[in-house]
Short mmCIF file of C-alpha atoms in Angstrom, two decimals:
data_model
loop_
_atom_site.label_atom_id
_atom_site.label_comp_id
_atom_site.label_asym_id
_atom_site.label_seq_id
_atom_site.Cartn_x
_atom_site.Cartn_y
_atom_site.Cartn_z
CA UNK A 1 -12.53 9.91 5.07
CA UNK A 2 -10.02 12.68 5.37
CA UNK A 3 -6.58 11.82 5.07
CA UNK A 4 -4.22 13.87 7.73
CA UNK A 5 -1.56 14.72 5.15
CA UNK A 6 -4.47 16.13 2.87
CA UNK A 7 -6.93 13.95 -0.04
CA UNK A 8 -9.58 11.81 0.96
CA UNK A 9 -9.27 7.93 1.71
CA UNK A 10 -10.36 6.10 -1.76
CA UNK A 11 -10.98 2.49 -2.86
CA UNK A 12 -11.73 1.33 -6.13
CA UNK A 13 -14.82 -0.44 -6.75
CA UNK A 14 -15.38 -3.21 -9.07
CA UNK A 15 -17.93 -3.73 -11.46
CA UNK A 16 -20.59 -5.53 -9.09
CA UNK A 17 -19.30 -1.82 -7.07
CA UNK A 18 -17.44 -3.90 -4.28
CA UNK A 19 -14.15 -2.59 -2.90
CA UNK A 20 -11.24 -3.87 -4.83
CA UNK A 21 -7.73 -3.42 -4.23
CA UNK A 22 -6.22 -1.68 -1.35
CA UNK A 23 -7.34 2.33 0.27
CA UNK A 24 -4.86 4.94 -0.86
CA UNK A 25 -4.87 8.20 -0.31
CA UNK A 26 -6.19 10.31 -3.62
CA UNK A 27 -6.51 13.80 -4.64
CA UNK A 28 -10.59 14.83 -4.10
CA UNK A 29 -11.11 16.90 -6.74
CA UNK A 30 -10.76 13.46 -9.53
CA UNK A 31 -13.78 11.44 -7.26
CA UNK A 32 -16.97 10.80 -9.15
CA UNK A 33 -18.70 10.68 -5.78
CA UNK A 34 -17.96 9.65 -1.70
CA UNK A 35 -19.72 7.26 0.52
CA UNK A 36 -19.18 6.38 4.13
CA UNK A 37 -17.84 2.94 4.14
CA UNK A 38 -17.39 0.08 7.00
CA UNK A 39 -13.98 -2.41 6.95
CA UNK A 40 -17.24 -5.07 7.69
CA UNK A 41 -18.38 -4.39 3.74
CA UNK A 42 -21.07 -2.18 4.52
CA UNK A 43 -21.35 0.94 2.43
CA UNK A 44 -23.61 4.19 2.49
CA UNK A 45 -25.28 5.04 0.03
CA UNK A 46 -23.04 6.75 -2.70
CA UNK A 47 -23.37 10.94 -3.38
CA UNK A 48 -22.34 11.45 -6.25
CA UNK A 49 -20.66 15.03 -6.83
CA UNK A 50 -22.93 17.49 -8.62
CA UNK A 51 -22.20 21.09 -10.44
CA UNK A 52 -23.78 23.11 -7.59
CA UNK A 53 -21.11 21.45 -5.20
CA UNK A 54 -18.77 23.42 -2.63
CA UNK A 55 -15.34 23.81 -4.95
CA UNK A 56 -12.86 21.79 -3.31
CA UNK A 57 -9.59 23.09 -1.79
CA UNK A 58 -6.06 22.57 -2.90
CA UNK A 59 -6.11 18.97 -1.44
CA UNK A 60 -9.39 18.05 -2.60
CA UNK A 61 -10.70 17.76 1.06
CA UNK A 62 -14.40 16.94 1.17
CA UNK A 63 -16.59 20.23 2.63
CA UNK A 64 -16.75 20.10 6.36
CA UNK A 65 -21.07 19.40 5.59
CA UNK A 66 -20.35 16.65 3.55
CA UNK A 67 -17.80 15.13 6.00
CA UNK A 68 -19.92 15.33 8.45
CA UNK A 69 -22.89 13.35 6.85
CA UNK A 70 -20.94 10.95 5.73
CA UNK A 71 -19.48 10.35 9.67
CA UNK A 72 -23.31 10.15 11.10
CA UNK A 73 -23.92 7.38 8.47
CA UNK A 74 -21.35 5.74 9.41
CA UNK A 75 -22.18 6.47 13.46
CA UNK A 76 -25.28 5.06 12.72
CA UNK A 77 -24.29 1.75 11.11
CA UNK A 78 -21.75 1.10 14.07
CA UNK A 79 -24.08 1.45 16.37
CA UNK A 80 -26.79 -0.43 14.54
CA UNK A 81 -24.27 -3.32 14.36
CA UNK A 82 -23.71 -2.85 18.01
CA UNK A 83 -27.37 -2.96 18.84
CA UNK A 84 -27.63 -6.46 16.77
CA UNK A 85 -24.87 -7.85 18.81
CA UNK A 86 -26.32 -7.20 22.07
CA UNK A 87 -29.78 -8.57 20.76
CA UNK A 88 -28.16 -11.85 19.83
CA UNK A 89 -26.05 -12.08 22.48
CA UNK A 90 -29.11 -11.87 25.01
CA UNK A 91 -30.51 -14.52 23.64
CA UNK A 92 -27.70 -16.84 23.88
CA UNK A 93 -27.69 -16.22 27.46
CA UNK A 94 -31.70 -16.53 27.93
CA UNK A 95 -31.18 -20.22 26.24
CA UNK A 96 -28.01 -20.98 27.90
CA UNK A 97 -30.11 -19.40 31.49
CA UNK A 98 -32.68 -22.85 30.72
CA UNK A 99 -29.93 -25.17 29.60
CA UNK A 100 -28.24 -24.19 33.18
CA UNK A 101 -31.49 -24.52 35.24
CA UNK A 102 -32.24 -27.50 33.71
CA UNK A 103 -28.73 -28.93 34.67
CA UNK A 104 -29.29 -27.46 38.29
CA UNK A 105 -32.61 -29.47 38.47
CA UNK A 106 -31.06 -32.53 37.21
CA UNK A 107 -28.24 -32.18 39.48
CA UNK A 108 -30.97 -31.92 42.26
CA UNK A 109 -32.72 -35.29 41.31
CA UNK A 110 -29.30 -36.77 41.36
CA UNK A 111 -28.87 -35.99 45.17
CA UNK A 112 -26.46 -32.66 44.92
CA UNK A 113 -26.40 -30.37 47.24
CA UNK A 114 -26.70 -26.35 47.26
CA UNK A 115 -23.36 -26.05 48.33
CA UNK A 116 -22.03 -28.44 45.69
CA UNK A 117 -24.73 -26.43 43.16
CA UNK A 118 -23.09 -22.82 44.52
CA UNK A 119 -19.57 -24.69 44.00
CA UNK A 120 -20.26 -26.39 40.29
CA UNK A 121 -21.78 -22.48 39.94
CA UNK A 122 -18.81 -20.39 41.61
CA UNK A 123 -21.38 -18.99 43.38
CA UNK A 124 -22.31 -19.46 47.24
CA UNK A 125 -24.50 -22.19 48.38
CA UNK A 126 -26.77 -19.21 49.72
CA UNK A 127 -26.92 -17.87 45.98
CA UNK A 128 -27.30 -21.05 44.05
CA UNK A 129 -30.82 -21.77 46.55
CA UNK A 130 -32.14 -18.12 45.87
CA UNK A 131 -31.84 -18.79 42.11
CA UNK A 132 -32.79 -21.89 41.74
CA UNK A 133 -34.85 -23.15 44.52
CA UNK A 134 -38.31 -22.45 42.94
CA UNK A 135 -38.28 -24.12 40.51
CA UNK A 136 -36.59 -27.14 42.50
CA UNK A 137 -40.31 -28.67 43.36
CA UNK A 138 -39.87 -32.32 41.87
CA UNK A 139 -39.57 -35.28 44.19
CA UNK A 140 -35.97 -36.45 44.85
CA UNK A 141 -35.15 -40.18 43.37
CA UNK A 142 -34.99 -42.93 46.14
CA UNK A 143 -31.78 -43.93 47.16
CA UNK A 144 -29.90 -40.59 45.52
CA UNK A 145 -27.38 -39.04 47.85
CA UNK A 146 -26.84 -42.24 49.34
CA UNK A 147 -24.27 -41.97 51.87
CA UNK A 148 -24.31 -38.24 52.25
CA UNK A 149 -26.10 -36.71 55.06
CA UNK A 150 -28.69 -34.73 54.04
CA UNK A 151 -30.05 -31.97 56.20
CA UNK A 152 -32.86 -29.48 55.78
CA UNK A 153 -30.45 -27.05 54.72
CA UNK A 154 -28.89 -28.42 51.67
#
């Protein structure tokens, strides 16, 4: 990573070649190699520095090519992480989406009402019977709702 005062960003690896210590800012020209790198522990894969290389300025800045690679790699890892995230998010909601029908059903067989259901949901009675009404086929238990009036509406 290029430093604004001039260098690169470097870490020093230990012998396993995880990061040890803290990033400083170091003069380019001394690196062995560069690799995009991720504050999660993810690294790209390391390129090392060869004879046929760009010469480096005064400040050892990595050439604009190189810099560039090295941000797409890490581009692409962000957004691959970003990607995951959504994937496991959506199915936390598809199994919390059952968990909450199969509370609205139960709910149902206990006597409440779409408007308590839309309530419970902070949704509107109207919504909570388009969204759940279908699969709301089973008979209701004798005796639930006692008390309440019950009209063809509820």
């Amino acid at each position: 990573m290029r430093s604004p005062t001039g260098g690169v960003m470097a870490r020093a690896l230990d012998a396993e070649g995880r990061p040890h210590g803290t990033s400083e800012i170091r003069d380019g020209r001394i690196a062995i190699g560069c690799r995009a790198a991720c504050v999660c522990g993810w690294q790209g894969p390391l390129r090392e520095k060869t004879d046929g290389d760009e010469a480096a300025d005064r400040w050892g800045q990595l050439p604009d090519d190189v810099d560039d690679a090295l941000f797409w790699q890490w581009q692409e890892h962000v957004r691959s992480v970003a990607l995951a995230s959504v994937g496991d998010l959506a199915a936390k909601a598809a199994g919390i989406a059952k968990r909450l029908t199969a509370a609205v059903l139960e709910a149902r067989l206990a006597g409440s009402s779409w408007s308590d259901l839309g309530a419970a949901a902070s949704i509107s009675r109207q919504s909570a019977h388009e969204r759940w009404s279908e699969q709301d086929k089973a008979p209701r238990v004798a005796g639930a709702g006692r008390g309440r009036r019950r009209s063809a509406k509820s």
